[in-house]
CSV table of C-alpha atoms in Angstrom, one decimal:
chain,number,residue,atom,x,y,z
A,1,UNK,CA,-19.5,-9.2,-14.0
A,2,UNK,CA,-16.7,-9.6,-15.7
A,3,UNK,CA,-15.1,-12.8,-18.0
A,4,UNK,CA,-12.4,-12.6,-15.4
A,5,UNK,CA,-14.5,-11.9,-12.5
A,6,UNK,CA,-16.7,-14.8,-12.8
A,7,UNK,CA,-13.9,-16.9,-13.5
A,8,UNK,CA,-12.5,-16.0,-10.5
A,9,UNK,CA,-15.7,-16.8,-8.6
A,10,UNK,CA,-16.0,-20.3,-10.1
A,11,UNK,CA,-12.4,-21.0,-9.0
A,12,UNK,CA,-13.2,-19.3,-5.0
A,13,UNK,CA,-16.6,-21.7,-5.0
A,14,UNK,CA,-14.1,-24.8,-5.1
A,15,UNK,CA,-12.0,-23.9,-1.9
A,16,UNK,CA,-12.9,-25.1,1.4
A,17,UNK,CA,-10.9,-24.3,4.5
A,18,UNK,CA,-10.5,-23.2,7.8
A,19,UNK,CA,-11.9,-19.6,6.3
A,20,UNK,CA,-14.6,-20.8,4.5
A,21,UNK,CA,-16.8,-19.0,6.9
A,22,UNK,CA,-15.1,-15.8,6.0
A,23,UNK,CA,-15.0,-16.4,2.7
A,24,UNK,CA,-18.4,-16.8,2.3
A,25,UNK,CA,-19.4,-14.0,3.2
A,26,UNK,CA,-17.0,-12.6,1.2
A,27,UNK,CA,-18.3,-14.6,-1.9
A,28,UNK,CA,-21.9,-13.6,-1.1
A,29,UNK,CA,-20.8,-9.8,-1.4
A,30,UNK,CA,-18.4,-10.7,-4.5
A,31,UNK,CA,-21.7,-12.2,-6.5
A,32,UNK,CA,-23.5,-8.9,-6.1
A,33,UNK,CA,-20.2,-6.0,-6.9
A,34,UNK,CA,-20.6,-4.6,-10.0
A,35,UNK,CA,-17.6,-4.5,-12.3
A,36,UNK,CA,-15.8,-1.0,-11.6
A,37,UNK,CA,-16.2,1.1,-14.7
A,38,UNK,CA,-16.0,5.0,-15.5
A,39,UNK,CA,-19.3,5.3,-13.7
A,40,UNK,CA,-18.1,3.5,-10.4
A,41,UNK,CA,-16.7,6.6,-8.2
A,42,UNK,CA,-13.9,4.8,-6.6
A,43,UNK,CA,-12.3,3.5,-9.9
A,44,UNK,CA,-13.6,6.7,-12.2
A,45,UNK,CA,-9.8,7.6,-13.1
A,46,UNK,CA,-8.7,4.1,-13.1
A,47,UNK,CA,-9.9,1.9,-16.1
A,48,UNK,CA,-9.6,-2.0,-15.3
A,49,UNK,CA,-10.6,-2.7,-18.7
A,50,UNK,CA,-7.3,-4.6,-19.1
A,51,UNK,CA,-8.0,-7.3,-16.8
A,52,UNK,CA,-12.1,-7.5,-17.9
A,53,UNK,CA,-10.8,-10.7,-20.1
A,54,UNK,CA,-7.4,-11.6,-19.5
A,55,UNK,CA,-6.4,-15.2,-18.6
A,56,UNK,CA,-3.5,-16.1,-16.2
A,57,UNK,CA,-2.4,-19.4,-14.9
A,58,UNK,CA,-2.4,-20.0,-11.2
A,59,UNK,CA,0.2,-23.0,-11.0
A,60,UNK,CA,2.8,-21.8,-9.0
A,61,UNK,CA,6.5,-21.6,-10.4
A,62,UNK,CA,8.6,-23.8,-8.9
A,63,UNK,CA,11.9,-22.4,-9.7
A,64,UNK,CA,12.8,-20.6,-5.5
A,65,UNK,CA,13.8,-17.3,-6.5
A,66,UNK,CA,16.1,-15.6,-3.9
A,67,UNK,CA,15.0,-12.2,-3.3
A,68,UNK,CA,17.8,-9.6,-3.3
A,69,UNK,CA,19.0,-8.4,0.0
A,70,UNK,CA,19.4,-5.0,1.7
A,71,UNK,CA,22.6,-4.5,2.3
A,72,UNK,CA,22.7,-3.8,6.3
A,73,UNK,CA,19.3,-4.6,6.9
A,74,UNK,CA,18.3,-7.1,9.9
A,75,UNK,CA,15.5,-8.8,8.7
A,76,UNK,CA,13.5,-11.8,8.1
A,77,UNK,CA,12.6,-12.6,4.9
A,78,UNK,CA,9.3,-14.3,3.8
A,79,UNK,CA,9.4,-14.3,-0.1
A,80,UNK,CA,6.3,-15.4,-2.3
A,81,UNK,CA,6.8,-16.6,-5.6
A,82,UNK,CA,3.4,-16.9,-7.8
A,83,UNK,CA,1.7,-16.8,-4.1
A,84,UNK,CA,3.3,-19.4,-2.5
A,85,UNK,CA,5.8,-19.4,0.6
A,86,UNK,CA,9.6,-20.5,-0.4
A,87,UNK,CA,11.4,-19.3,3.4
A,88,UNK,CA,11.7,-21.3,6.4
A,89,UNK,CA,10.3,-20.1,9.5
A,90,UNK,CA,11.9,-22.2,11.8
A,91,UNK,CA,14.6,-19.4,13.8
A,92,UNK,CA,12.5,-16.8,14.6
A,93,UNK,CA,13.4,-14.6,17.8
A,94,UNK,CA,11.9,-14.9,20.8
A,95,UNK,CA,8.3,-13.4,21.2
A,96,UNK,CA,7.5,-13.5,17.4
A,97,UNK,CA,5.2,-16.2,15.6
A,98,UNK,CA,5.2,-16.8,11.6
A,99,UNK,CA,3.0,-19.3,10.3
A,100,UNK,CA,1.5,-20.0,6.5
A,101,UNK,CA,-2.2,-19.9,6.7
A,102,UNK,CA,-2.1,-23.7,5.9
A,103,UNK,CA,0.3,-24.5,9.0
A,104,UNK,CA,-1.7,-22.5,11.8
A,105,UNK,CA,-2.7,-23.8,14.8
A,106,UNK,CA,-6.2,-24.2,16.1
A,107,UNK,CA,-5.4,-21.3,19.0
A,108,UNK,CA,-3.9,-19.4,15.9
A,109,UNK,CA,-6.7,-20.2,13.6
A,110,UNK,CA,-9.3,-19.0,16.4
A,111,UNK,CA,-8.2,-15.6,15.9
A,112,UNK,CA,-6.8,-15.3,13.0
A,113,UNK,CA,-10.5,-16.2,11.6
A,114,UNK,CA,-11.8,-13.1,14.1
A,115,UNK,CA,-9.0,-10.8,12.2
A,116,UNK,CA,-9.9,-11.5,8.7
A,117,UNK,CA,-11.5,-8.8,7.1
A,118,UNK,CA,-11.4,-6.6,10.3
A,119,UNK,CA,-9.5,-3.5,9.1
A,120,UNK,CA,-10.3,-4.3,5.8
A,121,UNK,CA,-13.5,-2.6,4.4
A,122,UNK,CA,-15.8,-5.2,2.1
A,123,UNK,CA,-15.8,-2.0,0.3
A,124,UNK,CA,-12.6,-2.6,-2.1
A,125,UNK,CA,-13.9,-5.4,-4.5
A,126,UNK,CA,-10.9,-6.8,-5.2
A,127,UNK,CA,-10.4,-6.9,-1.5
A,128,UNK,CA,-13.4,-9.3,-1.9
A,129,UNK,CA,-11.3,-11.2,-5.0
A,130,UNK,CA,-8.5,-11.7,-2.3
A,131,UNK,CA,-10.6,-13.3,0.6
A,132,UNK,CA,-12.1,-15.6,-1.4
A,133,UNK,CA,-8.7,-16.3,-3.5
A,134,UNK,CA,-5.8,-16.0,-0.9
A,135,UNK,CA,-5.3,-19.8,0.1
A,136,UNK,CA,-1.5,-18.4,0.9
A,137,UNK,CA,0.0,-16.3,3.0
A,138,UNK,CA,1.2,-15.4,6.9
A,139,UNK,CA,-0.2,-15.2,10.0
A,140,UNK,CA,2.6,-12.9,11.7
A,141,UNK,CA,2.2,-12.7,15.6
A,142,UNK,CA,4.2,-10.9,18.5
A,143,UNK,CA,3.9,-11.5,21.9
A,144,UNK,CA,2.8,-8.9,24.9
A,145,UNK,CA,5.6,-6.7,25.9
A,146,UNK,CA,8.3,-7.8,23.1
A,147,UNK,CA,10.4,-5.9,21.0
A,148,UNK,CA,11.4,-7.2,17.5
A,149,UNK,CA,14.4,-6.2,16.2
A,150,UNK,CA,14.6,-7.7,12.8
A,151,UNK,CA,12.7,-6.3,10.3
A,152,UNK,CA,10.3,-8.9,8.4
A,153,UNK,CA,10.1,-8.2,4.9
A,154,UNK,CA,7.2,-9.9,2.9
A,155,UNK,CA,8.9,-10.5,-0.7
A,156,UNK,CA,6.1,-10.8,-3.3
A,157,UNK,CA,6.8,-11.7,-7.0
A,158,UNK,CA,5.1,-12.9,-10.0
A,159,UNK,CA,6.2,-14.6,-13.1
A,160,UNK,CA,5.2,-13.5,-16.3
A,161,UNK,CA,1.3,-14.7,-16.9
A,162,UNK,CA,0.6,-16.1,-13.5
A,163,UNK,CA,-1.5,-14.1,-10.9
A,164,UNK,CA,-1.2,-15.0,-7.3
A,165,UNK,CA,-3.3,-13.5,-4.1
A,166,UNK,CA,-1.4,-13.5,-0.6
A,167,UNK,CA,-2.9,-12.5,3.0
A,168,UNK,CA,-0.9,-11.1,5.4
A,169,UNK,CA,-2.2,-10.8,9.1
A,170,UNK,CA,-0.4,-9.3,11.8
A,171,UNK,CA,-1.3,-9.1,15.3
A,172,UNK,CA,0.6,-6.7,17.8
A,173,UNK,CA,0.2,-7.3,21.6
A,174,UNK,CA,0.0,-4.5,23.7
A,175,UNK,CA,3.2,-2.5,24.6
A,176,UNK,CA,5.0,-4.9,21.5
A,177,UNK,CA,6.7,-3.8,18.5
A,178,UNK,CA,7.1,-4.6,15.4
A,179,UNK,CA,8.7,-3.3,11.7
A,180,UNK,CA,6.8,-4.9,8.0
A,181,UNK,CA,8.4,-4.1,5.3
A,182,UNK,CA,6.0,-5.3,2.0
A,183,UNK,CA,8.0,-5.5,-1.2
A,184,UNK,CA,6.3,-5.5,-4.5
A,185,UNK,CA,8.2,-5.7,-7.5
A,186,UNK,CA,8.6,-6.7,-10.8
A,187,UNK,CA,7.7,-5.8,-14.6
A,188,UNK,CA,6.2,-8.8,-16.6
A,189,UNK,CA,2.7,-9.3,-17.5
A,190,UNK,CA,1.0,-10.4,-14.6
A,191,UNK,CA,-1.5,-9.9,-11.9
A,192,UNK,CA,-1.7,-10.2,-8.1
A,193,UNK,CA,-3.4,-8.9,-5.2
A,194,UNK,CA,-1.8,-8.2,-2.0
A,195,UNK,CA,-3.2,-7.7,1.1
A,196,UNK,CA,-2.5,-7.0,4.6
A,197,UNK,CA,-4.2,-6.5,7.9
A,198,UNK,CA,-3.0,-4.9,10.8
A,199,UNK,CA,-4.4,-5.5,14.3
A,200,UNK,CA,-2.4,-3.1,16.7
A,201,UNK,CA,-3.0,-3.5,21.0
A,202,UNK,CA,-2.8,-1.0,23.1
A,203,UNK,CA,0.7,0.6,23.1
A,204,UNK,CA,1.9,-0.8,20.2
A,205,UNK,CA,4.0,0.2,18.1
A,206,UNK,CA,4.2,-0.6,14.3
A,207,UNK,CA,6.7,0.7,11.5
A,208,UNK,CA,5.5,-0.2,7.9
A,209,UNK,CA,6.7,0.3,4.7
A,210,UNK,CA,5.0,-0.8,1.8
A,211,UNK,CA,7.2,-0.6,-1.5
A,212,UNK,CA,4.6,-1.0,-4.3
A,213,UNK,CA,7.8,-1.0,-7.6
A,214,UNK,CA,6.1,-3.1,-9.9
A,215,UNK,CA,6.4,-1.4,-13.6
A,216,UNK,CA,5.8,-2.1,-17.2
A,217,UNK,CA,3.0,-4.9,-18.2
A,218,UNK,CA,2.5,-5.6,-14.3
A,219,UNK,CA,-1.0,-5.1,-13.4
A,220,UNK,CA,-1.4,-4.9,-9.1
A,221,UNK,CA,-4.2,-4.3,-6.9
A,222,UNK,CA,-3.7,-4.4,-3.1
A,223,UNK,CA,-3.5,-2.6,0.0
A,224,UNK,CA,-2.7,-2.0,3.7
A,225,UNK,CA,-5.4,-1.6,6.6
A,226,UNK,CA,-4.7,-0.7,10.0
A,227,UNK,CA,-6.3,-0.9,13.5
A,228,UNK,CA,-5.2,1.2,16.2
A,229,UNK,CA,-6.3,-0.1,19.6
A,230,UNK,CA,-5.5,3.5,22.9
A,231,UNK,CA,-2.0,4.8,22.4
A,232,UNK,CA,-1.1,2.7,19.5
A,233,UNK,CA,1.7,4.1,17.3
A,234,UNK,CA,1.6,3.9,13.3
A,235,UNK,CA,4.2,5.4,11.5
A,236,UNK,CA,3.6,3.8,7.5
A,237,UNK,CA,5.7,4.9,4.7
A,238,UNK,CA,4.5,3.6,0.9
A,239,UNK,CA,6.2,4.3,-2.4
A,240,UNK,CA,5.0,3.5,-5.4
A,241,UNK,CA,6.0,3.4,-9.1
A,242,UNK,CA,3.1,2.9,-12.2
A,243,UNK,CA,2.3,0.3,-14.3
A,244,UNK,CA,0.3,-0.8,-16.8
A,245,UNK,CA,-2.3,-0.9,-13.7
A,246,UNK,CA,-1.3,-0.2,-10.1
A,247,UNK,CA,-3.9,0.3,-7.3
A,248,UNK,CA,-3.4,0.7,-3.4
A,249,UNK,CA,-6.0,1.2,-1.0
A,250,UNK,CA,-4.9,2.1,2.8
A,251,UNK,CA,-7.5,2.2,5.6
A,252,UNK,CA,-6.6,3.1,9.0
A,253,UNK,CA,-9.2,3.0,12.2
A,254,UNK,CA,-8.3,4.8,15.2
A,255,UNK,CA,-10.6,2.4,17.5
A,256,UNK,CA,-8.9,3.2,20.8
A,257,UNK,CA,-7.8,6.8,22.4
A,258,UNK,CA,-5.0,9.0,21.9
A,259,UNK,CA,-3.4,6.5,18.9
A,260,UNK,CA,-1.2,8.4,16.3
A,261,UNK,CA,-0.7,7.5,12.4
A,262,UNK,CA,1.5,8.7,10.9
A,263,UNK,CA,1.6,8.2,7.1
A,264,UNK,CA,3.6,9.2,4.2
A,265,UNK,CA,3.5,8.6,0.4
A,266,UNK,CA,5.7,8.7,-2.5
A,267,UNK,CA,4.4,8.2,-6.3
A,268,UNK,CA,6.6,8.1,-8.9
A,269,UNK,CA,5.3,7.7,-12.5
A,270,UNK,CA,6.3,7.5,-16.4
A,271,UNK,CA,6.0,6.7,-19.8
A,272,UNK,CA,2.4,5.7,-20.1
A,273,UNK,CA,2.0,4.4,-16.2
A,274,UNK,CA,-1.0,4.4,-13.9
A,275,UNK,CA,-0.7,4.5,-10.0
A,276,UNK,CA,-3.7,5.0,-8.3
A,277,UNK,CA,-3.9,5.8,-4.4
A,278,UNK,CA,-6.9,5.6,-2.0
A,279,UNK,CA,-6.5,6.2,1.6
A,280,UNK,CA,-9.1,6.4,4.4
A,281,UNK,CA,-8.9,7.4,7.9
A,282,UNK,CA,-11.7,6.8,10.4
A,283,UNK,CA,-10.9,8.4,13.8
A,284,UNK,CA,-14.2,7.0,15.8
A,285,UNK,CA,-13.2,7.8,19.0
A,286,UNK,CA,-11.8,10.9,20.9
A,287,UNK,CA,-8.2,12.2,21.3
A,288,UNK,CA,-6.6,10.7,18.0
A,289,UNK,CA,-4.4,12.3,15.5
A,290,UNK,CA,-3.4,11.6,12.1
A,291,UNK,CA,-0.7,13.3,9.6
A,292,UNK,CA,-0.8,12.4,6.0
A,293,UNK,CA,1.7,13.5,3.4
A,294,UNK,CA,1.7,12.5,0.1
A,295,UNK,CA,4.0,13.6,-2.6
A,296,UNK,CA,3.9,12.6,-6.5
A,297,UNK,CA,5.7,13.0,-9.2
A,298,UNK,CA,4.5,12.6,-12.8
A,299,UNK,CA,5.5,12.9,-16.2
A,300,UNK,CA,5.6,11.7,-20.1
A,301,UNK,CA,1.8,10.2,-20.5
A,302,UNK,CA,1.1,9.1,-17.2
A,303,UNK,CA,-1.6,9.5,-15.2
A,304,UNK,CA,-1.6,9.1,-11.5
A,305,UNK,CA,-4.8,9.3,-8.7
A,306,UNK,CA,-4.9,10.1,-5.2
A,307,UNK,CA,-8.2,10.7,-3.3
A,308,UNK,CA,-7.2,10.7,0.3
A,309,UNK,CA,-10.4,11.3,3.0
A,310,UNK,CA,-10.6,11.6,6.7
A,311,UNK,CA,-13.6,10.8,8.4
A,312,UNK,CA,-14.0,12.2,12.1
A,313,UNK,CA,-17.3,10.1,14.0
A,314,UNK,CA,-19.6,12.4,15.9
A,315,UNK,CA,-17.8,11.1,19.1
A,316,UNK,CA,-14.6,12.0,18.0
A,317,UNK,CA,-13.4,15.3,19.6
A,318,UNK,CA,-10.3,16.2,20.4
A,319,UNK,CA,-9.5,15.3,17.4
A,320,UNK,CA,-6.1,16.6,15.3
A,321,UNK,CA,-5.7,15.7,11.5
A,322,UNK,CA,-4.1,17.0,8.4
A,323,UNK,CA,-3.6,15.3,5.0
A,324,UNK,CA,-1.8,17.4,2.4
A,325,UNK,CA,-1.0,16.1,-1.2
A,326,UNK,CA,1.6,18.0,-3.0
A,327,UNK,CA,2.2,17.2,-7.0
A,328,UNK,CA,5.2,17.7,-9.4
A,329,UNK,CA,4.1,17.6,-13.0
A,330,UNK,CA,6.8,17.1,-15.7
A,331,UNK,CA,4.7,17.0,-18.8
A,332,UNK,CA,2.0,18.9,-20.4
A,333,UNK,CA,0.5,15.3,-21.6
A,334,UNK,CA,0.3,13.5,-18.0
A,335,UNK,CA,-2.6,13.7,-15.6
A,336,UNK,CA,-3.3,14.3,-11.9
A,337,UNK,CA,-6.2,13.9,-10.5
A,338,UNK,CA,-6.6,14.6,-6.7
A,339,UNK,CA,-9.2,15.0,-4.5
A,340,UNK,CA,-8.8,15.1,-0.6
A,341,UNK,CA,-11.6,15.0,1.8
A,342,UNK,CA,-12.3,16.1,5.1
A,343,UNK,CA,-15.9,14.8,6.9
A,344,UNK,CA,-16.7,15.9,10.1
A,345,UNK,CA,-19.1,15.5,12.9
A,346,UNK,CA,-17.5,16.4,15.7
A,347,UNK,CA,-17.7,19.9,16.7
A,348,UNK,CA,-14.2,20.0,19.0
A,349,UNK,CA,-11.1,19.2,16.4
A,350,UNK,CA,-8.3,20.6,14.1
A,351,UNK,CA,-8.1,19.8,10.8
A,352,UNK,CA,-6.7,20.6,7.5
A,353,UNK,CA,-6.3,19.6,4.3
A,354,UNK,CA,-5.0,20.5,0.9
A,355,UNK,CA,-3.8,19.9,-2.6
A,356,UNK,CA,-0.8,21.4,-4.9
A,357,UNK,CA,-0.3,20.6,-8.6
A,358,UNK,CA,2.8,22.6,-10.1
A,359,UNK,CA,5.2,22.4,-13.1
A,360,UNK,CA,8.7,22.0,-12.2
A,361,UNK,CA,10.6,25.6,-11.6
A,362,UNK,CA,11.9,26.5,-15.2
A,363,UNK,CA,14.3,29.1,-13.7
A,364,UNK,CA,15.3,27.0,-11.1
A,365,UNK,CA,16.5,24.3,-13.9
A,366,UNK,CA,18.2,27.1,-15.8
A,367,UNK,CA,20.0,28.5,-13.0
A,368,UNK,CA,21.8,24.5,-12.5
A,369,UNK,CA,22.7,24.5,-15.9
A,370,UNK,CA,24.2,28.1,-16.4
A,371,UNK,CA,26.5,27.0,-13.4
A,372,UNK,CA,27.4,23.6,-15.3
A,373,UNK,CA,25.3,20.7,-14.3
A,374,UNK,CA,23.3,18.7,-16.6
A,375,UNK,CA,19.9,19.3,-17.7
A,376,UNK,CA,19.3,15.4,-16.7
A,377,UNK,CA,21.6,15.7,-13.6
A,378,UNK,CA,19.3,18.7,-12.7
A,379,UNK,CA,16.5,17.6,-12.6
A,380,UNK,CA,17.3,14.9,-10.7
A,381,UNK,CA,18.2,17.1,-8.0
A,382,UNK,CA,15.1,19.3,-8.4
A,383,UNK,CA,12.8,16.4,-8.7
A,384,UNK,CA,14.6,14.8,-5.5
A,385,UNK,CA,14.5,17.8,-3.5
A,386,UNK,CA,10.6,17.7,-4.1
A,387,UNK,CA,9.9,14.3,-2.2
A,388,UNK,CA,13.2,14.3,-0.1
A,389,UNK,CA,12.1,15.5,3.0
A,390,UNK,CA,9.8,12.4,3.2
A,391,UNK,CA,12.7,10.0,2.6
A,392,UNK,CA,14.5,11.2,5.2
A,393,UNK,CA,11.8,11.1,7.4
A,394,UNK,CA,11.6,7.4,7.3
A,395,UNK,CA,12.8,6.2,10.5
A,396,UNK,CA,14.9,3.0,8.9
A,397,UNK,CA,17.9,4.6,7.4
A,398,UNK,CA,19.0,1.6,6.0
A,399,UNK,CA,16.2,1.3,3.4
A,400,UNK,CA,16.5,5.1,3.0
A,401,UNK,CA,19.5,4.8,1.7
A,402,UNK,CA,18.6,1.7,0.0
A,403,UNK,CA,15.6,3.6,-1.9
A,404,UNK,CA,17.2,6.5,-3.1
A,405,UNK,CA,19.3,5.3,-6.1
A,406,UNK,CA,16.6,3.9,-7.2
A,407,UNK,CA,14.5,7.0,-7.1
A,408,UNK,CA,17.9,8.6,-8.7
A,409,UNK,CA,17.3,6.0,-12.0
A,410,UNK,CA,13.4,6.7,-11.7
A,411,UNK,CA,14.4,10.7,-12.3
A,412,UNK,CA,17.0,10.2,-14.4
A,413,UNK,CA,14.2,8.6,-16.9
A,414,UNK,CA,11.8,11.4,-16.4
A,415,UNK,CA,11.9,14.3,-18.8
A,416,UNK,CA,10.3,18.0,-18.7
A,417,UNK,CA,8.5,18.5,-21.8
């Protein structure tokens, strides 16, 4: 265990709460997990040797910082600051709940309680760090049959040398739904885990977008699990820049018939950034399918990781599923390493899956200068025609259009050496 680790542990031992029950069991687990090191499969491409012994302070900054809005969007915004809740949840709409996890109601507690760590695996160890750690967060509920129309964004940010671990569960009633957007940004030296569960009833419908943007010194682990009750509707969109650390894990269980996921990923990396990306599927029951698409981009001295696998349960027929992971490499010196993974045991399903690493299209960037573009202006176009079909597939236009100068500035930084 690590100096950090056992720190943490110490800290997680002196919290009592209306989770304690959960987060002891979560402790119990956390006292046995071995550090992750080259040998630890899950984490072999992703050294965490720069949090082994660091030291952060968890006093939260009380200075409100006003997140910067989307220009069009409808939405409610929750921001975080150094994990704790600065937005007031009093004018919600009709048919929506938002509560902190200190604030909820016995009824909401109840199950809220039966929620945590549902559709997150105890794999993930620093899943395990953030049940025993995340005293904030929200407990986001919608009623049977409703409709939101704003979009709630969950604003997370972190000052320089504090780390902060937030919880976010959402439960959608059946025939409800609901759009998340969770924004991670920032650049300083700090660390925070973020994670969020996702209960979805039958007919539901969720759109998520999980914007993981933190750069430079920032050091972020977290991730987005899902539960699809029969006929529930996923449609999940992440993008993610690299940093000096930046981990995701997304886990999505088709528990109820003829539920669809739909899931599409962006990585976008420079310099000497890390992005790392995990995703599991589990379809356990008959009739579900699942499209994956995950796109990358990496250059300079980065590295980035994506190991994507699809599990199909012996009573899972019926089943359709493809994941595909398509890379762009800009640099001789960065790294990819991909592995996607298919296990089956049903005998009645399609599936496919597949892998692409290529150099960008030397004639193609030649052909955009001899007709008198830029070598920078062209390869932003190249490098943007690469992952562009997957912006516009994202079914909020507004935060397409609010994304894409800011993928413009990520290219315009990249370089093909």
């Amino acid at each position: 265990m690590s100096e950090w680790l056992g720190k943490a542990v110490s800290r997680a031992e002196q919290i009592s709460d209306w989770l304690s029950p959960q987060r002891q069991a979560s402790l119990a687990l956390l006292r046995e997990a071995q550090w992750p090191s080259r040998k630890t499969e899950a984490w072999k491409y992703t050294p965490v040797h720069v949090l082994a012994d660091a030291e952060f302070a968890t006093a939260a900054n009380s200075e409100l910082v006003v997140a910067e809005t989307i220009e069009g969007l409808n939405s409610i915004e929750l921001v975080f600051t150094d994990g704790v809740l600065q937005s007031d949840l009093s004018q919600l709409p009709e048919g929506l709940s938002i509560v902190s996890l200190a604030d909820a109601a016995a009824e909401t507690q109840q199950w809220a309680a039966e929620t945590f760590t549902a559709a997150k695996p105890a794999r993930h160890l620093f899943g395990l760090v953030n049940d025993v750690l995340a005293t904030a967060g929200v407990i986001i509920d919608v009623a049977e049959g409703v409709s939101i129309e704003p979009v709630v964004r969950i604003v997370h940010r972190v000052s320089k040398g504090c780390e902060a671990h937030n919880r976010v569960l959402v439960r959608i009633a059946d025939q409800s739904s609901l759009t998340v957007v969770e924004d991670f940004s920032g650049e300083q030296k700090s660390f925070n885990t973020g994670f969020a569960e996702y209960t979805l009833g039958e007919s539901a419908s969720l759109e998520h977008y999980r914007f993981a943007l933190q750069t430079g010194a920032a050091l972020s682990v977290g991730g987005s699990h899902f539960n699809l009750a029969t006929k529930a509707q996923l449609n999940s969109t992440l993008v993610g820049f690299g940093s000096e650390l930046s981990r995701l894990d997304v886990d999505v269980n088709h528990t109820g018939e003829h539920a669809f996921a739909k899931l599409n990923a962006i990585y976008l990396l420079d310099g000497n950034e890390l992005f790392d990306l995990h995703s599991t599927i589990e379809h356990m029951v008959p009739n579900g399918t699942t499209e994956e698409n995950v796109r990358g981009i990496v250059a300079d001295h980065s590295r980035a990781v994506f190991n994507g696998r699809i599990h199909i349960h012996r009573d899972a027929q019926k089943t359709l599923a493809e994941l595909n992971n398509r890379n762009l490499l800009m640099s001789r010196d960065a790294e990819i390493n991909t592995k996607p993974e298919l296990e089956i045991y049903a005998d009645d399903v399609r599936c496919a899956h597949g892998a692409t690493i290529a150099e960008i299209d030397k004639g193609a960037l030649y052909y955009l200068q001899s007709r008198g573009v830029s070598k920078a202006q062209a390869q932003i176009m190249l490098s943007f025609g690469f992952i562009n079909e997957l912006v516009d597939q994202m079914p909020n236009q507004v935060l397409a259009e609010w994304l894409r100068p800011q993928l413009r500035q990520r290219f315009a930084n990249m370089e093909v050496k």
